[in-house]
Coordinates of C-alpha atoms and ligand atoms in Angstrom, one line a residue:
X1 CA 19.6 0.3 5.8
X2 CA 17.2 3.6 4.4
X3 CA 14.0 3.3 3.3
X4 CA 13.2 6.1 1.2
X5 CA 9.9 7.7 0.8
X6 CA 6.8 10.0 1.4
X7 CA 4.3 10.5 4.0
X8 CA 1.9 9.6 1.6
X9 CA 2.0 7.1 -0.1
X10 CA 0.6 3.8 0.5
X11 CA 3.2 1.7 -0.9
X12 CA 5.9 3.6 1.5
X13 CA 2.9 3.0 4.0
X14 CA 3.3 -0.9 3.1
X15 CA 6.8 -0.9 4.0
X16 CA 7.1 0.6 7.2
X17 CA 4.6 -1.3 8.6
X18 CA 5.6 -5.0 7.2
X19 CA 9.0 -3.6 8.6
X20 CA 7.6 -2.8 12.7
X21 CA 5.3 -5.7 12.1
X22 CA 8.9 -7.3 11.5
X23 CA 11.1 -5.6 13.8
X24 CA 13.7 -4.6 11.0
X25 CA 15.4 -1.5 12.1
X26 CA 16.5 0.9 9.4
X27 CA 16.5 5.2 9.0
X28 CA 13.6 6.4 7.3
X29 CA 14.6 9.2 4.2
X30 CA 11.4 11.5 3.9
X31 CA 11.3 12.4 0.2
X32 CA 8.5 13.4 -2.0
X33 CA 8.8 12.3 -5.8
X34 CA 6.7 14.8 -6.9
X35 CA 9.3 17.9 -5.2
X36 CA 11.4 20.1 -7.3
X37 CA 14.4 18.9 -4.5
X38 CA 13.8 15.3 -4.8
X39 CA 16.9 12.7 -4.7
X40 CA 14.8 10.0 -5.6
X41 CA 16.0 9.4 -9.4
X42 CA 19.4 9.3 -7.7
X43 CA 17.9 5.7 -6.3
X44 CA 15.3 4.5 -8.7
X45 CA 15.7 5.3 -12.2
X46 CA 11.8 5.5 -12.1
X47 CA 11.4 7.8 -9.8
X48 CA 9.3 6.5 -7.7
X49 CA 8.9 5.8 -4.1
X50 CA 9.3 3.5 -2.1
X51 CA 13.0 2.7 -2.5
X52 CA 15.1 0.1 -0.1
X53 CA 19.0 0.5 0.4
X54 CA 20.8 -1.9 1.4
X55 CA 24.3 -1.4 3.6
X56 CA 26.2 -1.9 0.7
X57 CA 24.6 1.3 -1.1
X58 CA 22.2 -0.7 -3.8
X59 CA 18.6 -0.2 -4.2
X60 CA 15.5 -2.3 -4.2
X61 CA 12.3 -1.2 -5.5
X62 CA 9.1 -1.7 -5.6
X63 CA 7.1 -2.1 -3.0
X64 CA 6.8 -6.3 -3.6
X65 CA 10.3 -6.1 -3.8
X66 CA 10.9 -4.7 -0.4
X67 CA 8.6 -6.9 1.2
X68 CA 9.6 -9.8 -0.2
X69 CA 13.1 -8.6 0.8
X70 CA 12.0 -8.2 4.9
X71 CA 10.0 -11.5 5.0
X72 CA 13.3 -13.2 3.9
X73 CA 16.1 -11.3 6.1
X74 CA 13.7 -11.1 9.6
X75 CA 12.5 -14.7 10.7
X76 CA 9.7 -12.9 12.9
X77 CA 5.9 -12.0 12.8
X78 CA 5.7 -14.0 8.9
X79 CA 3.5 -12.4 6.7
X80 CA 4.0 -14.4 3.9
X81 CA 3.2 -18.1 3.9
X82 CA 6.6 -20.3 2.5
X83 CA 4.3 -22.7 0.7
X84 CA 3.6 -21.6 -3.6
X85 CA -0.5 -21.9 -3.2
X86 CA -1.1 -19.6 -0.2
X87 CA 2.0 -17.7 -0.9
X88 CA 0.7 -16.7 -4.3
X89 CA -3.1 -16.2 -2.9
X90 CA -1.4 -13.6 -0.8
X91 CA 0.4 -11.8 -3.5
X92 CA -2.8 -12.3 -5.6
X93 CA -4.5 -10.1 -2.8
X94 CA -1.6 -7.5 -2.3
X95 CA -1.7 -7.5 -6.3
X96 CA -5.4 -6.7 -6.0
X97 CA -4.8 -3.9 -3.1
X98 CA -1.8 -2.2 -4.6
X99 CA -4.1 -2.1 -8.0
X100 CA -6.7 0.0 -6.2
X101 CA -3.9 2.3 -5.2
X102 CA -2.6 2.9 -8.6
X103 CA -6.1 3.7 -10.1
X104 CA -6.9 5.9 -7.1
X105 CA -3.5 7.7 -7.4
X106 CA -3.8 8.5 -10.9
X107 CA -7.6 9.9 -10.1
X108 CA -5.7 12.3 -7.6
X109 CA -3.4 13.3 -10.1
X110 CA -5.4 14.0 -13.3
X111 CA -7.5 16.2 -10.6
X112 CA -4.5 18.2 -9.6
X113 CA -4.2 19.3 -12.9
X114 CA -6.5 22.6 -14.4
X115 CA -10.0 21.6 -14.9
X116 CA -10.2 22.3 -18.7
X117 CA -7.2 19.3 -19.2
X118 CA -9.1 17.2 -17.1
X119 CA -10.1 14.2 -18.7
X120 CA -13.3 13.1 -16.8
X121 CA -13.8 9.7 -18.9
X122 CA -10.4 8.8 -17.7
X123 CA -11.2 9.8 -14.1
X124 CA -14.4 7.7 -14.3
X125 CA -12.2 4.5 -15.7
X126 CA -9.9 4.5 -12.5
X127 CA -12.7 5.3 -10.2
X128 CA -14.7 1.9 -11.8
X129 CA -11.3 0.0 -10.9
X130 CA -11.5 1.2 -7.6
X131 CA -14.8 0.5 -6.9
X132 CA -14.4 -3.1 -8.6
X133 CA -11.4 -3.8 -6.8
X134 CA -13.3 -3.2 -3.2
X135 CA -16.1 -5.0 -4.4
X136 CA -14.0 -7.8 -4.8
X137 CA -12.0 -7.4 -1.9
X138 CA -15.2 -7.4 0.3
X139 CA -16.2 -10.3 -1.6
X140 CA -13.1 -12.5 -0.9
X141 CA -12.7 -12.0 2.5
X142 CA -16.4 -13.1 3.2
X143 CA -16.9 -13.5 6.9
X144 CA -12.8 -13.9 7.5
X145 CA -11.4 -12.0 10.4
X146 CA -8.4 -11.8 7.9
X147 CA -8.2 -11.6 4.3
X148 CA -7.0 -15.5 3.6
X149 CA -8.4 -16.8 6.8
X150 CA -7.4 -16.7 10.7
X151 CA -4.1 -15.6 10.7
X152 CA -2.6 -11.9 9.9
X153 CA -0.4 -11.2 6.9
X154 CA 0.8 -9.3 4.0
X155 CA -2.6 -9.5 2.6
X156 CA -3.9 -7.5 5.3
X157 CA -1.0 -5.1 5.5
X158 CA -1.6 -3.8 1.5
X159 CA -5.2 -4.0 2.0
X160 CA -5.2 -1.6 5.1
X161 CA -3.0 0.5 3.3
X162 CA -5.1 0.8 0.0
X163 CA -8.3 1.4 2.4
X164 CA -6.1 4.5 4.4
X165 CA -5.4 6.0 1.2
X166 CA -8.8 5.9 -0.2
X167 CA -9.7 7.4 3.6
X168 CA -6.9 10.1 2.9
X169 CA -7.4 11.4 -0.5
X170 CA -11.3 10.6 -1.3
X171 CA -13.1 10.9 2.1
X172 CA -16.3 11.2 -0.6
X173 CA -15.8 7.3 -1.0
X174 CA -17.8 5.9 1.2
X175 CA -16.6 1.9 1.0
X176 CA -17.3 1.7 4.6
X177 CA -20.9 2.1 4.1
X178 CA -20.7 -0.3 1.0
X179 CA -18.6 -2.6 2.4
X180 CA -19.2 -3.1 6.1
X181 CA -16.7 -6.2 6.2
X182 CA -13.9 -4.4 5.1
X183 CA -14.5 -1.5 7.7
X184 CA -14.3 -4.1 10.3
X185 CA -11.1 -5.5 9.1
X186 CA -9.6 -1.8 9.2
X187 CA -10.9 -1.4 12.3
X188 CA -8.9 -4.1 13.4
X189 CA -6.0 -3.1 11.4
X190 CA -6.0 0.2 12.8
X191 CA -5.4 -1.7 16.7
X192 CA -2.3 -2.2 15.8
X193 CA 0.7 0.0 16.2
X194 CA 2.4 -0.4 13.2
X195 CA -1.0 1.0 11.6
X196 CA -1.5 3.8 13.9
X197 CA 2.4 5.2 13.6
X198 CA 1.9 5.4 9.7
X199 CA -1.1 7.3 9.2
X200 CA -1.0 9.0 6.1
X201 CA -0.2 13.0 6.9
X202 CA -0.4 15.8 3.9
Ligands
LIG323 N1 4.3 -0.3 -8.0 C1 5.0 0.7 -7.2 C2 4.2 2.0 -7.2 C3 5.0 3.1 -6.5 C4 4.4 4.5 -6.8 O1 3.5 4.6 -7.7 N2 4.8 5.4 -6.0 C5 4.3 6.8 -6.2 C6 3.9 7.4 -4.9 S1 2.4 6.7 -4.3 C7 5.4 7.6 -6.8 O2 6.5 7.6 -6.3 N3 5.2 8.4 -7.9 C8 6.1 9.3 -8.5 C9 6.1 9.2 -10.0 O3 5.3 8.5 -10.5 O4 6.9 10.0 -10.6 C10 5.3 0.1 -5.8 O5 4.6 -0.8 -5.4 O6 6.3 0.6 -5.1

């Protein structure tokens, strides 16, 4: 099995480390969407990373695909409780976490482009989702060690991962300051191996 993807992103980011946290072995296929070389609409008609393939040569995407995909083929480390109610709380959280992502990733990308097509009202509407999105973030998990409680799980994995790539790309945010539970849940996050390997790298 491949999983295909960049360095970056924290939805590839997601992956990799529910797959350690999981011990499913597979090759990882560094590939930036955004290259002039990129295969990846040879795998996802969207273009878009991350992207699963299976033995057999088809493709899973998205991210909540491919997790959903390792919880069910590897019966260690769960991350996703079996049950519907704390199952779906979970993906309610990842929901939440992979939300921030795709507000913060469009901010990066409208600022790529030259200031005079930069369209600062629309950089000021993702950056309110991102900041509402921690806000409740912090807010949910309270006084938790983890996100839905005692135990580690997916919840924790996408919310690590949105909380690295706000780190990566807007060091300027300062959510650890505003949101001093959530910096103690990274720091936790950031003990563990499958966090440390996957740091994002430009
Ligand atoms: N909902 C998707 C989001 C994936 C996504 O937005 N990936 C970005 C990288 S962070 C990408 O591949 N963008 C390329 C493009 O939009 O053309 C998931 O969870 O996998």
């Amino acid at each position: 099995m491949k999983l295909i993807g960049s360095l970056t992103s924290p939805f590839v980011r997601k992956v990799r480390i529910v797959a350690a946290e999981k011990f499913v072995e597979y090759e990882f296929v560094v590939d930036t969407p955004w290259s002039e070389e990129t295969q990846v609409p040879n795998f996802n008609p969207l273009g878009k990373v991350p992207v699963w393939v299976l033995d057999d040569g088809k493709t899973l995407f998205d991210s909540r695909v491919i997790v959903e995909y390792l919880e069910h083929v590897s019966p260690v480390g769960h991350l996703l409780p079996k049950d519907a109610r704390p199952r779906i709380a979970v993906k309610r959280w990842e929901a939440l976490a992979d939300g921030v992502c795709d507000a913060a990733a469009l901010v990066f990308l409208e600022r790529k482009r030259p200031a005079s097509k930069q369209d600062a009202d629309w950089i000021k509407r993702q950056l309110s989702k991102v900041d509402a999105g921690l806000k409740m973030m912090s807010d949910d998990l309270g006084n938790q060690n983890w996100c839905t409680g005692e135990f580690f799980c997916l919840a924790d994995v996408a919310v690590g991962c949105a909380l690295g790539y706000l780190n990566f790309r807007f060091p300027e945010i300062d959510w650890r300051r505003q949101h001093p539970k959530l910096s103690e849940l990274f720091d936790r996050m950031m003990q563990r191996p499958a966090f440390k390997d996957t740091v994002p790298v430009a």
